[in-house]
Coordinates of C-alpha atoms and ligand atoms in Angstrom, one line a residue:
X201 CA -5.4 -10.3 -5.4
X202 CA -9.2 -9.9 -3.5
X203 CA -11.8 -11.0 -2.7
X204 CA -11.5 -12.0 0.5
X205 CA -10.8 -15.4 -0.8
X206 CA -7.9 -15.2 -3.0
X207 CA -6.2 -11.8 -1.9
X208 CA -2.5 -12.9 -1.2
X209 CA -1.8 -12.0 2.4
X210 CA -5.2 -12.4 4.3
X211 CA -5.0 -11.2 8.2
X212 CA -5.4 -14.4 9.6
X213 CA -1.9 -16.1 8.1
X214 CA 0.8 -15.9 10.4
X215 CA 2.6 -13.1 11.2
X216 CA 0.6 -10.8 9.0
X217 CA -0.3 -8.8 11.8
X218 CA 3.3 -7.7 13.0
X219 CA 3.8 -7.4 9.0
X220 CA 1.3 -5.0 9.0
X221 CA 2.6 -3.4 11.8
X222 CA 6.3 -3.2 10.1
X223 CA 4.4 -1.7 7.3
X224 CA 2.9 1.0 9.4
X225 CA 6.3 2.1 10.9
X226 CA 8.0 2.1 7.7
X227 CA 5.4 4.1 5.0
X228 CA 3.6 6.0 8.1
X229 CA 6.2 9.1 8.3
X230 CA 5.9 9.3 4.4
X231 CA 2.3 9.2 4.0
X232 CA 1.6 11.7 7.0
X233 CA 3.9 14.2 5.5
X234 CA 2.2 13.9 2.1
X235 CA -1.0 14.3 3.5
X236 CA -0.4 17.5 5.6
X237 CA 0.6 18.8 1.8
X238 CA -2.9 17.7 0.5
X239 CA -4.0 20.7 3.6
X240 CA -6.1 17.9 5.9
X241 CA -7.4 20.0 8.7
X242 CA -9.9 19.9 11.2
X243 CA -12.9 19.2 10.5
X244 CA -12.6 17.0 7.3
X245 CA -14.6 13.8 6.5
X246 CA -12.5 11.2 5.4
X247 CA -12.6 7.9 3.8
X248 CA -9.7 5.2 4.0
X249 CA -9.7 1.8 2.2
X250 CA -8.0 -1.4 2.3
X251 CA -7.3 0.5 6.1
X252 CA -5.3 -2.9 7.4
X253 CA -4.3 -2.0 11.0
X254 CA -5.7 1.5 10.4
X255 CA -2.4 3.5 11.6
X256 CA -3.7 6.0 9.1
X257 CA -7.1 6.5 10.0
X258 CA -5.7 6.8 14.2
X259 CA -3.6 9.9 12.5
X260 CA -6.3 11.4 10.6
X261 CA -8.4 10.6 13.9
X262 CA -6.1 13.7 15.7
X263 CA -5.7 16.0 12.7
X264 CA -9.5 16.0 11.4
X265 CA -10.6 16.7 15.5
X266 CA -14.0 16.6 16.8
X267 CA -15.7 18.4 14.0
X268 CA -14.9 15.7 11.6
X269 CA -14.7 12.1 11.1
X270 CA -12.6 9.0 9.5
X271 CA -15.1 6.6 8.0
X272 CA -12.2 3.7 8.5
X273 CA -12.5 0.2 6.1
X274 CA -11.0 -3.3 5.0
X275 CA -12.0 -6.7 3.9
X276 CA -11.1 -7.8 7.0
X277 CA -11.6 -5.4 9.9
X278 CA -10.1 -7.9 12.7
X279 CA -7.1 -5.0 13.1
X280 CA -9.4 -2.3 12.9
X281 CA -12.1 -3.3 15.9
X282 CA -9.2 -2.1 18.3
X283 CA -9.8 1.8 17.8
X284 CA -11.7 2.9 19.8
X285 CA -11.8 6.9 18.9
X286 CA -14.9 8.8 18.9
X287 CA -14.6 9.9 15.4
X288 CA -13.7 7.0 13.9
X289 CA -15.9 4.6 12.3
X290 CA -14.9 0.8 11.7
X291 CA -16.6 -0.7 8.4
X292 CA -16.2 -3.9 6.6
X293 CA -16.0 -2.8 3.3
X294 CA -14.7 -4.9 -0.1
X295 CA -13.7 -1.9 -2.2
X296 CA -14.9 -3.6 -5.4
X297 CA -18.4 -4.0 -4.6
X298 CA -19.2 -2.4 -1.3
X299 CA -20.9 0.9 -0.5
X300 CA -18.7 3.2 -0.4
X301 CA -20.4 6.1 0.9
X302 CA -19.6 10.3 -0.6
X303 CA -19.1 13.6 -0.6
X304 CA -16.1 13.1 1.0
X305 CA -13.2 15.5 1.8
X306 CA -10.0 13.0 1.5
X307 CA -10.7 9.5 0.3
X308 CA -7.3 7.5 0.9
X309 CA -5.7 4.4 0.1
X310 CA -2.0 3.3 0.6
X311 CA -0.6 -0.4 -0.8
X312 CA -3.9 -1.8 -1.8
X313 CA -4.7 -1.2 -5.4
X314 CA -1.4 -3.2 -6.7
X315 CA -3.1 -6.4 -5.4
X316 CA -6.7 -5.9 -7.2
X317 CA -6.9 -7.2 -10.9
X318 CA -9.9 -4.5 -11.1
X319 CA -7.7 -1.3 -9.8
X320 CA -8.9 1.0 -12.8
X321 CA -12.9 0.2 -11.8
X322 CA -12.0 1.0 -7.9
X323 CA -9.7 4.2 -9.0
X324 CA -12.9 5.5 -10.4
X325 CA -15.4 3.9 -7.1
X326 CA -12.7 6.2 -4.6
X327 CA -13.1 9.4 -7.7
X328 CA -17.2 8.8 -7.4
X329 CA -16.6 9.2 -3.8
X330 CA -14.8 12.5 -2.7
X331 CA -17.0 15.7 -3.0
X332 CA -16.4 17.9 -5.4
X333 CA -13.0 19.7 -4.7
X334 CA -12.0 17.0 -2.4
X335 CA -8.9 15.7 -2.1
X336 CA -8.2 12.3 -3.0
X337 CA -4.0 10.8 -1.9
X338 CA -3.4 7.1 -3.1
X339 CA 0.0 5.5 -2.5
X340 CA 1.1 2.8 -4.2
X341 CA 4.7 0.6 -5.1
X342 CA 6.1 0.7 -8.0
X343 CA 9.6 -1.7 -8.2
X344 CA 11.8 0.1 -10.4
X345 CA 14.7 0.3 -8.1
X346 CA 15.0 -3.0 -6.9
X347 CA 16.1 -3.8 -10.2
X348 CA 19.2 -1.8 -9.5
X349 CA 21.1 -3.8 -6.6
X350 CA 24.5 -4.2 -7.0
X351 CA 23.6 -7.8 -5.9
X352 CA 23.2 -10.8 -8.6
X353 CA 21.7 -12.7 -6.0
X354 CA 19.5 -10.0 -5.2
X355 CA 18.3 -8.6 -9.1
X356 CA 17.4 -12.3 -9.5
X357 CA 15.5 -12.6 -6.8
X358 CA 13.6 -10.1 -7.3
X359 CA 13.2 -10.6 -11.3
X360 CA 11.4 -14.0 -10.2
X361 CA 9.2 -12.2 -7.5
X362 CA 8.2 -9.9 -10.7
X363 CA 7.2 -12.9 -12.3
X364 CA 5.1 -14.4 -9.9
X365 CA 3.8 -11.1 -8.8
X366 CA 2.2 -11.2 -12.5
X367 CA 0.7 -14.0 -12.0
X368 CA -0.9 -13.4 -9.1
X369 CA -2.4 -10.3 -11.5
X370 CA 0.0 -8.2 -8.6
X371 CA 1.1 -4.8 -10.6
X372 CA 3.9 -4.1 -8.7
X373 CA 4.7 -0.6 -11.6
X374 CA 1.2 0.5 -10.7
X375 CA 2.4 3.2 -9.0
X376 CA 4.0 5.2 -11.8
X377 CA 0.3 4.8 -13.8
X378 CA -2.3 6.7 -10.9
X379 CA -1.4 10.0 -11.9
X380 CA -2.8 9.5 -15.2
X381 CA -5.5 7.5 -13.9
X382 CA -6.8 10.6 -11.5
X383 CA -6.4 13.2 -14.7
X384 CA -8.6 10.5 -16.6
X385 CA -10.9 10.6 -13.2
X386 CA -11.3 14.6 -13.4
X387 CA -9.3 15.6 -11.0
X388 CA -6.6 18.6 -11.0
X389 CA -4.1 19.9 -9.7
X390 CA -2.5 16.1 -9.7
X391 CA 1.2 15.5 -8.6
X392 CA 3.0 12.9 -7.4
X393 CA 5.8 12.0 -5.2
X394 CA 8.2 8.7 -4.8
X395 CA 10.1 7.9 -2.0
X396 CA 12.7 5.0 -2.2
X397 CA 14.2 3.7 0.9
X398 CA 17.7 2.7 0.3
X399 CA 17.4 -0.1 3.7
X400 CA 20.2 -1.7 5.6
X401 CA 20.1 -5.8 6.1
X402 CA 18.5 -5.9 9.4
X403 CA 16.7 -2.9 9.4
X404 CA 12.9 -2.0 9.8
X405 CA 12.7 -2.3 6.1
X406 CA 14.6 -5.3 5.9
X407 CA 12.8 -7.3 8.4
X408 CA 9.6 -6.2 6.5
X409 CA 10.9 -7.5 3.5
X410 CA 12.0 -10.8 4.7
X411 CA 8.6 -11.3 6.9
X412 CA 6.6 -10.5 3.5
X413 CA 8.8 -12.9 1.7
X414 CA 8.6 -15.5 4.9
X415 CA 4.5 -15.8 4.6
X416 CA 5.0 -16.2 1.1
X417 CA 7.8 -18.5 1.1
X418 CA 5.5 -21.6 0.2
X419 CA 3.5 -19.9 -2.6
X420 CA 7.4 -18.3 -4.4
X421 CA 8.5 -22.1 -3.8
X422 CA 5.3 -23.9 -5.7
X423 CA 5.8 -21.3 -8.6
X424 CA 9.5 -22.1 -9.6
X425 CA 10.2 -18.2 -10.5
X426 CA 12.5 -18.7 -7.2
X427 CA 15.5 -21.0 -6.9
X428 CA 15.4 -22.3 -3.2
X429 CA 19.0 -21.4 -3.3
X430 CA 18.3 -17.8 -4.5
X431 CA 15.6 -17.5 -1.9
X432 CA 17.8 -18.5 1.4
X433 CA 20.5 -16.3 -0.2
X434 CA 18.3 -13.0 -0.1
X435 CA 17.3 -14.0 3.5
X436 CA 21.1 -14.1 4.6
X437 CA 21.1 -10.7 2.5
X438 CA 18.3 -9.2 4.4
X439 CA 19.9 -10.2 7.7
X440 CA 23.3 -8.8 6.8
X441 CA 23.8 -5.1 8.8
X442 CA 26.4 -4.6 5.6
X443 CA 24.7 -4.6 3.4
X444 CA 23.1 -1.9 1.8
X445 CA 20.3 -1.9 -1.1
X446 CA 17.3 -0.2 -3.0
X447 CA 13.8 -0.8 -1.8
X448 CA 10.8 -0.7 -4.4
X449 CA 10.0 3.1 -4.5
X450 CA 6.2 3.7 -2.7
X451 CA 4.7 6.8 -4.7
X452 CA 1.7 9.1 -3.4
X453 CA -0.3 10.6 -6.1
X454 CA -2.6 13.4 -5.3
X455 CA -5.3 15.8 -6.5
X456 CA -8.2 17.4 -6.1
X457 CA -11.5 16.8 -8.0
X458 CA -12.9 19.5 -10.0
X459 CA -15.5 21.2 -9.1
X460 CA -17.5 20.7 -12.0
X461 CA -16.6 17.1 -12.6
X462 CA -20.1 15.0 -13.8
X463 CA -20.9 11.9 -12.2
X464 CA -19.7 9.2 -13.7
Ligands
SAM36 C1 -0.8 -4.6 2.0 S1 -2.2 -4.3 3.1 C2 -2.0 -2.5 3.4 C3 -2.7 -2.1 4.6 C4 -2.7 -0.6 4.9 N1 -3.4 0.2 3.8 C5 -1.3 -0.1 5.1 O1 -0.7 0.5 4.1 O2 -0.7 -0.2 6.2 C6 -3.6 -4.4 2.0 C7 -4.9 -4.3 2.8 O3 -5.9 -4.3 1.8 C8 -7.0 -5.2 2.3 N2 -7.8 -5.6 1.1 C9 -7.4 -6.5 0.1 N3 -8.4 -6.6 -0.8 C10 -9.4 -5.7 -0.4 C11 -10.7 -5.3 -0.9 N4 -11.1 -5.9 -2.0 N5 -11.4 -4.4 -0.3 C12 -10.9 -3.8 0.9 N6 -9.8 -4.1 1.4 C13 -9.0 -5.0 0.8 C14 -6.3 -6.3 3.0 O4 -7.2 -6.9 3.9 C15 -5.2 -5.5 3.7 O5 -5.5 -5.1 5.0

């Protein structure tokens, strides 16, 4: 969730920032790929929300050059203060309500819009803000694999973490639904991509998993979706260099707006 107030893993609980930075190293080699295919180049103004430690935004820093610029923003822009490029901006911006600024050449988002309850309103706040035949690239989970371990221990786990996820108004299948939402949004040319990391227990991925499920170890306990036991057991799982399993697929949606899309 957001806000500020009530989004799940604010900055400032702990461990969140090496979380992040897990997160980076894991999605970053996907994203950067998938963004060369959208054709940024030099000279391109870009937008990115929800930004976190802004690993994206440094990358887009080198690509877009000089001639253009990365217009970089979060809720909480503690990570962000750190770059210090010259054509990078650092914003606090809530993606609900803020000014978001326009015209835009790339407006980009990665694992933000699962957490807000009002992700059809801000799909259509990032649409109002690329220029017309800009690109816009939004990547997002969506769980479907996870649901296919070979582990008991594991497909319960994760069937409770689905649960609570939906409480939290979390839409951890929102991935599979942007396409549609950018044809709905006027843009064309939309395609999108999932990549599914099938991790080792003590990997990159796995340590991300486990940290994510570590800062919200109190919240999964106070909900009862969780058996303590069923909890500790997908720790040892995570820490096991045997064993092998699906992570949730991450899937980038792209397209470009058309040219003679109206203003909303
Ligand atoms: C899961 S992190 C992803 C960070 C980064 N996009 C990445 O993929 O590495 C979600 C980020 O969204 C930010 N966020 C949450 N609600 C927000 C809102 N309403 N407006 C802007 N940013 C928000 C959080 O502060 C956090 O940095």
């Amino acid at each position: 969730m957001t806000d500020g107030g009530t989004y799940t893993l604010p900055h400032d609980l702990p461990g969140e920032d090496e979380r992040l930075t897990l997160m980076s190293e894991m999605l970053d080699p996907q994203l950067f790929f998938r963004l060369t295919q959208a054709g940024v180049a030099e000279g391109w103004r870009c937008l990115e929300v929800g930004a976190g430690n802004g690993s994206v935004s440094r990358w887009l820093s080198g690509q877009v050059g000089p001639a253009g610029s990365v217009l970089t923003s979060d809720l909480d822009i503690d990570l962000l203060k750190k770059i210090d490029l010259p054509n990078v901006t650092v914003r606090k911006i809530d993606v609900t309500t803020g000014d978001l600024g326009s015209g835009y050449d790339l407006v980009v988002a990665r694992a933000l819009l699962h957490h807000l309850p009002e992700r059809h309103a801000v799909v259509a706040r990032l649409a109002d803000a690329v220029r017309p035949g800009g690109v816009i690239v939004l990547e997002e989970p969506d769980f479907h694999p996870v649901l296919a371990t070979d582990s008991p221990t594991l497909k319960e786990f994760w069937k409770g973490w689905l649960v609570w996820a939906d409480r939290h108004q979390i839409d951890y299948f929102v991935g599979r639904k942007l396409p549609a939402m950018l044809v709905a949004e006027g843009f064309d040319e939309v395609r999108a991509y999932g990549e599914t990391i099938l991790y080792r227990g003590d990997s990159l991925t796995a340590r991300y998993l486990e940290a994510t499920m570590r800062e919200l170890h109190e919240s999964l306990q106070a909900s009862g979706f969780i058996a303590e036991s069923v909890w500790s057991d997908a720790m040892t799982l995570f820490r096991n260099d045997g064993f092998w399993s699906w992570q949730n697929s991450y899937v980038t949606s792209i397209g470009r707006k058309s040219p003679t899309r109206q203003p909303a």
